Tab-separated table of C-alpha atoms in Angstrom:
chain	number	residue	atom	x	y	z
A	227	GLN	CA	12.397	-19.680	19.448
A	228	VAL	CA	11.548	-16.970	21.972
A	229	ASN	CA	9.249	-14.026	21.351
A	230	LEU	CA	9.538	-10.853	23.395
A	231	VAL	CA	6.882	-8.175	23.626
A	232	GLU	CA	7.775	-4.903	25.328
A	233	SER	CA	5.440	-2.263	26.654
A	234	GLY	CA	5.452	0.778	28.909
A	235	GLY	CA	7.521	3.333	27.046
A	236	GLY	CA	6.416	6.901	26.523
A	237	LEU	CA	7.089	10.567	27.157
A	238	VAL	CA	7.800	11.786	30.674
A	239	GLN	CA	9.234	14.908	32.250
A	240	ALA	CA	12.608	14.860	33.954
A	241	GLY	CA	12.276	13.502	37.462
A	242	GLY	CA	9.342	11.317	36.503
A	243	SER	CA	8.942	7.558	36.408
A	244	LEU	CA	8.097	4.851	33.924
A	245	ARG	CA	7.776	1.094	34.157
A	246	LEU	CA	8.731	-1.118	31.246
A	247	SER	CA	7.488	-4.670	30.851
A	248	CYS	CA	8.725	-7.472	28.623
A	249	ALA	CA	6.721	-10.667	28.258
A	250	ALA	CA	8.524	-13.703	26.893
A	251	SER	CA	6.908	-16.683	25.221
A	252	GLY	CA	8.173	-19.787	23.483
A	253	SER	CA	11.111	-21.916	24.564
A	254	ILE	CA	11.434	-20.498	28.056
A	255	PHE	CA	13.247	-23.036	30.180
A	256	GLY	CA	16.487	-23.580	32.010
A	257	ILE	CA	18.979	-21.052	33.275
A	258	ASN	CA	18.605	-17.779	31.439
A	259	THR	CA	19.134	-14.060	31.703
A	260	MET	CA	16.686	-11.346	30.770
A	261	GLY	CA	17.657	-7.755	30.515
A	262	TRP	CA	17.120	-4.284	29.189
A	263	TYR	CA	19.382	-2.467	26.802
A	264	ARG	CA	19.022	0.974	25.280
A	265	GLN	CA	20.189	2.783	22.212
A	266	ALA	CA	20.158	6.538	21.812
A	267	PRO	CA	20.501	8.188	18.380
A	268	GLY	CA	24.067	8.006	17.155
A	269	LYS	CA	25.169	5.801	20.024
A	270	GLN	CA	25.824	2.113	20.497
A	271	ARG	CA	23.368	-0.133	22.243
A	272	GLU	CA	24.270	-0.449	25.905
A	273	LEU	CA	23.271	-2.596	28.844
A	274	VAL	CA	20.908	-0.950	31.300
A	275	ALA	CA	20.253	-3.866	33.646
A	276	ASP	CA	19.838	-7.608	33.582
A	277	ILE	CA	18.625	-10.342	35.878
A	278	THR	CA	19.226	-14.074	35.883
A	279	SER	CA	16.555	-16.697	36.364
A	280	GLY	CA	18.023	-17.101	39.857
A	281	GLY	CA	17.485	-13.439	40.644
A	282	ASN	CA	21.008	-12.032	40.379
A	283	THR	CA	21.002	-8.483	39.042
A	284	ASN	CA	23.464	-6.266	37.251
A	285	TYR	CA	23.138	-2.538	36.535
A	286	ALA	CA	24.911	0.065	34.475
A	287	ASP	CA	26.574	2.653	36.707
A	288	SER	CA	24.491	5.395	35.119
A	289	VAL	CA	21.218	3.926	36.403
A	290	LYS	CA	22.212	2.509	39.788
A	291	GLY	CA	19.958	3.835	42.510
A	292	ARG	CA	17.344	5.015	40.018
A	293	PHE	CA	16.294	1.904	38.071
A	294	THR	CA	15.186	-1.459	39.420
A	295	ILE	CA	14.937	-4.648	37.390
A	296	SER	CA	12.739	-7.526	38.490
A	297	ARG	CA	11.180	-10.609	36.983
A	298	ASP	CA	8.234	-12.891	37.459
A	299	ASN	CA	9.367	-16.352	36.419
A	300	ALA	CA	5.850	-17.747	36.587
A	301	GLU	CA	4.708	-15.146	34.041
A	302	ASN	CA	8.016	-15.090	32.091
A	303	THR	CA	8.031	-11.333	32.404
A	304	VAL	CA	10.795	-8.881	33.249
A	305	TYR	CA	10.175	-5.355	34.474
A	306	LEU	CA	12.252	-2.201	34.601
A	307	GLN	CA	11.107	0.426	37.073
A	308	MET	CA	12.706	3.715	36.115
A	309	ASN	CA	12.624	6.569	38.629
A	310	SER	CA	14.229	10.011	38.662
A	311	LEU	CA	14.445	9.943	34.898
A	312	LYS	CA	16.856	12.282	33.163
A	313	PRO	CA	16.916	13.598	29.584
A	314	GLU	CA	19.990	11.453	28.952
A	315	ASP	CA	17.865	8.359	29.593
A	316	THR	CA	16.071	9.076	26.323
A	317	ALA	CA	16.525	6.086	24.023
A	318	VAL	CA	14.876	3.070	22.492
A	319	TYR	CA	14.810	0.372	25.153
A	320	TYR	CA	15.155	-3.242	24.082
A	321	CYS	CA	14.415	-6.399	25.997
A	322	ARG	CA	16.846	-9.281	25.633
A	323	PHE	CA	16.532	-12.969	26.484
A	324	GLN	CA	19.712	-15.005	26.657
A	325	ARG	CA	20.134	-18.719	27.244
A	326	SER	CA	23.415	-20.464	26.499
A	327	ILE	CA	24.497	-19.292	23.048
A	328	TYR	CA	21.038	-18.072	22.076
A	329	ASN	CA	19.973	-14.422	22.146
A	330	TYR	CA	16.597	-12.942	21.359
A	331	TRP	CA	15.567	-9.295	21.188
A	332	GLY	CA	12.317	-7.444	21.432
A	333	GLN	CA	11.224	-4.808	18.958
A	334	GLY	CA	12.071	-1.913	21.273
A	335	THR	CA	10.040	0.739	23.029
A	336	GLN	CA	10.760	4.460	22.949
A	337	VAL	CA	11.424	6.328	26.176
A	338	THR	CA	11.640	10.094	25.902
A	339	VAL	CA	12.474	12.290	28.881
A	340	SER	CA	11.872	16.003	28.448
A	341	SER	CA	13.803	18.629	30.374
């Protein structure tokens, strides 16, 4: 079992920045991937960015150059630095932990970008 606790969401003006954090606890071992997904009202959940335990990253085209994902393996925490935010980035952001066939999700944190 893995528990994920997200923090850092909020309301920001367009062009601003936010930093999301996701702390994992529980059965954290082995090769794994942690990532951030988002879901806007009426839309499907989509990948924002993810990072493997070895440090390989993957980004959605819509956030490349603006968002940076990183992780601290010693603290079992993944971060998402979001810069140059746009109104279309408004969504609930979810943290995901994946190892082998197992997937765990956080409760989500709201990010709202005003124009």
